[in-house]
mmCIF file of C-alpha atoms in Angstrom:
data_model
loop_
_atom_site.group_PDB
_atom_site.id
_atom_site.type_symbol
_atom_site.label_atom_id
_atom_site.label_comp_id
_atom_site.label_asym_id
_atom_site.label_seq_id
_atom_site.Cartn_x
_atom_site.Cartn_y
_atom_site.Cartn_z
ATOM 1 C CA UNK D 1 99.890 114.043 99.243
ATOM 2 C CA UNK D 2 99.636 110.059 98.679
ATOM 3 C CA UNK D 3 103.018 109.585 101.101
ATOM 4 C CA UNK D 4 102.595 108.148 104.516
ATOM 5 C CA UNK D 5 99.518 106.075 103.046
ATOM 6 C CA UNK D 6 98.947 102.369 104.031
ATOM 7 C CA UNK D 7 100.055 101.075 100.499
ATOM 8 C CA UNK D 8 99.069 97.621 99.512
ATOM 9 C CA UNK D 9 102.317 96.092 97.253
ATOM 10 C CA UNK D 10 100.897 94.252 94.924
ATOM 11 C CA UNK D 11 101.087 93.431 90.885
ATOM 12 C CA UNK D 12 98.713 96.272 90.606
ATOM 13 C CA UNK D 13 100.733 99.119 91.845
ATOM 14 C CA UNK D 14 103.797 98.603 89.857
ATOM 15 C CA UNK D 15 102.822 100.628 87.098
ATOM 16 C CA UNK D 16 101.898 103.099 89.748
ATOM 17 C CA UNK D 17 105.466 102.956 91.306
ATOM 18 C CA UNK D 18 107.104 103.165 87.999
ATOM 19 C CA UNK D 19 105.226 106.245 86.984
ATOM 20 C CA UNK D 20 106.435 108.027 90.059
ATOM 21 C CA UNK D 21 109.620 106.813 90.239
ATOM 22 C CA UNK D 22 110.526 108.202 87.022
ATOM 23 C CA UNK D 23 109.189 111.898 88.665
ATOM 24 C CA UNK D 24 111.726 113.719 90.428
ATOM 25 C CA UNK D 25 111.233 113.762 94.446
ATOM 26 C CA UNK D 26 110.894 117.798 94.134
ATOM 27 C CA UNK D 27 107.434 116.626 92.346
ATOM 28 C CA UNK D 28 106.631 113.897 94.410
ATOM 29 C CA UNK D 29 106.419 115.288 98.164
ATOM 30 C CA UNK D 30 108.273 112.622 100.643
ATOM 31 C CA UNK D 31 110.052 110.087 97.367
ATOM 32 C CA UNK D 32 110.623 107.816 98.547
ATOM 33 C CA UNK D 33 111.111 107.685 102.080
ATOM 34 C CA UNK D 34 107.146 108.234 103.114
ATOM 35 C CA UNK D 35 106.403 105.785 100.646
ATOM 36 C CA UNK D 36 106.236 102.233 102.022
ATOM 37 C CA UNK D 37 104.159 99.043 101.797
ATOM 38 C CA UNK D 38 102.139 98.320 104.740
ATOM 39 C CA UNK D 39 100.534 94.900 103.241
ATOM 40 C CA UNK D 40 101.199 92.050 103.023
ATOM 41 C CA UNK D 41 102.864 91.359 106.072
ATOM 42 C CA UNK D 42 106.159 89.965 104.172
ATOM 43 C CA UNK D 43 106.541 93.608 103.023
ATOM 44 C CA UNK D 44 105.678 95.863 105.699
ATOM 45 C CA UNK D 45 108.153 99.035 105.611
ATOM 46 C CA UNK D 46 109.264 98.353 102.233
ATOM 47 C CA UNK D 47 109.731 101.476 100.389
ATOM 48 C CA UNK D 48 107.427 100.904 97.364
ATOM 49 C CA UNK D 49 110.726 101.947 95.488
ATOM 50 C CA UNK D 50 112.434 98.471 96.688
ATOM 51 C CA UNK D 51 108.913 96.371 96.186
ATOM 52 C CA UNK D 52 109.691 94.615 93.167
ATOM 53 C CA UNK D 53 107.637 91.759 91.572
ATOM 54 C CA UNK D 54 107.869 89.781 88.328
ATOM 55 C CA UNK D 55 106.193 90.131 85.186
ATOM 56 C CA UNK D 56 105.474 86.550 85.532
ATOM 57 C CA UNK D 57 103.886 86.648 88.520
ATOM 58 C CA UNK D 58 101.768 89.350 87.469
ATOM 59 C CA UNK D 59 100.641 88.251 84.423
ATOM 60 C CA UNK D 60 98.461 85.295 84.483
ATOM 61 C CA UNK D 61 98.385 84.379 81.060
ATOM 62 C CA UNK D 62 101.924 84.349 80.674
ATOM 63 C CA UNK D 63 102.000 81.930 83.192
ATOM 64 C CA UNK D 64 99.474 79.637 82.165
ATOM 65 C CA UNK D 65 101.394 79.246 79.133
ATOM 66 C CA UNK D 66 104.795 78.984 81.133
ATOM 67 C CA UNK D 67 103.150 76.024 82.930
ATOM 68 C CA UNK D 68 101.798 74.309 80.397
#
């Protein structure tokens, strides 16, 4: 059971909340409700399902050629 976990929201578990957000809750025990960010700060008790972040932020090659 991964709900009720401190989850760190961060680039790298987007693909993670995709995955199970495409699962229906029956599968996934407590989706989404006792899934929720606890760091950073700025997202604390942010269902993982509402933590969204950009592909450009994520990826840093894309935005080393954005910037330059």
């Amino acid at each position: 059971k991964a709900g009720n976990n401190p989850f760190q929201c961060s680039c790298e578990l987007r693909d993670f909340i995709q995955s199970v957000g495409q699962v229906s809750s029956e599968v996934v025990e407590g989706w989404p409700e006792s899934y929720k960010c606890d760091y950073p700060e700025s997202y604390k008790g942010t269902l993982l399902k509402d933590f969204h972040v950009s592909e450009l932020s994520c990826n840093t090659a894309l935005l080393i050629v954005t910037i330059v």
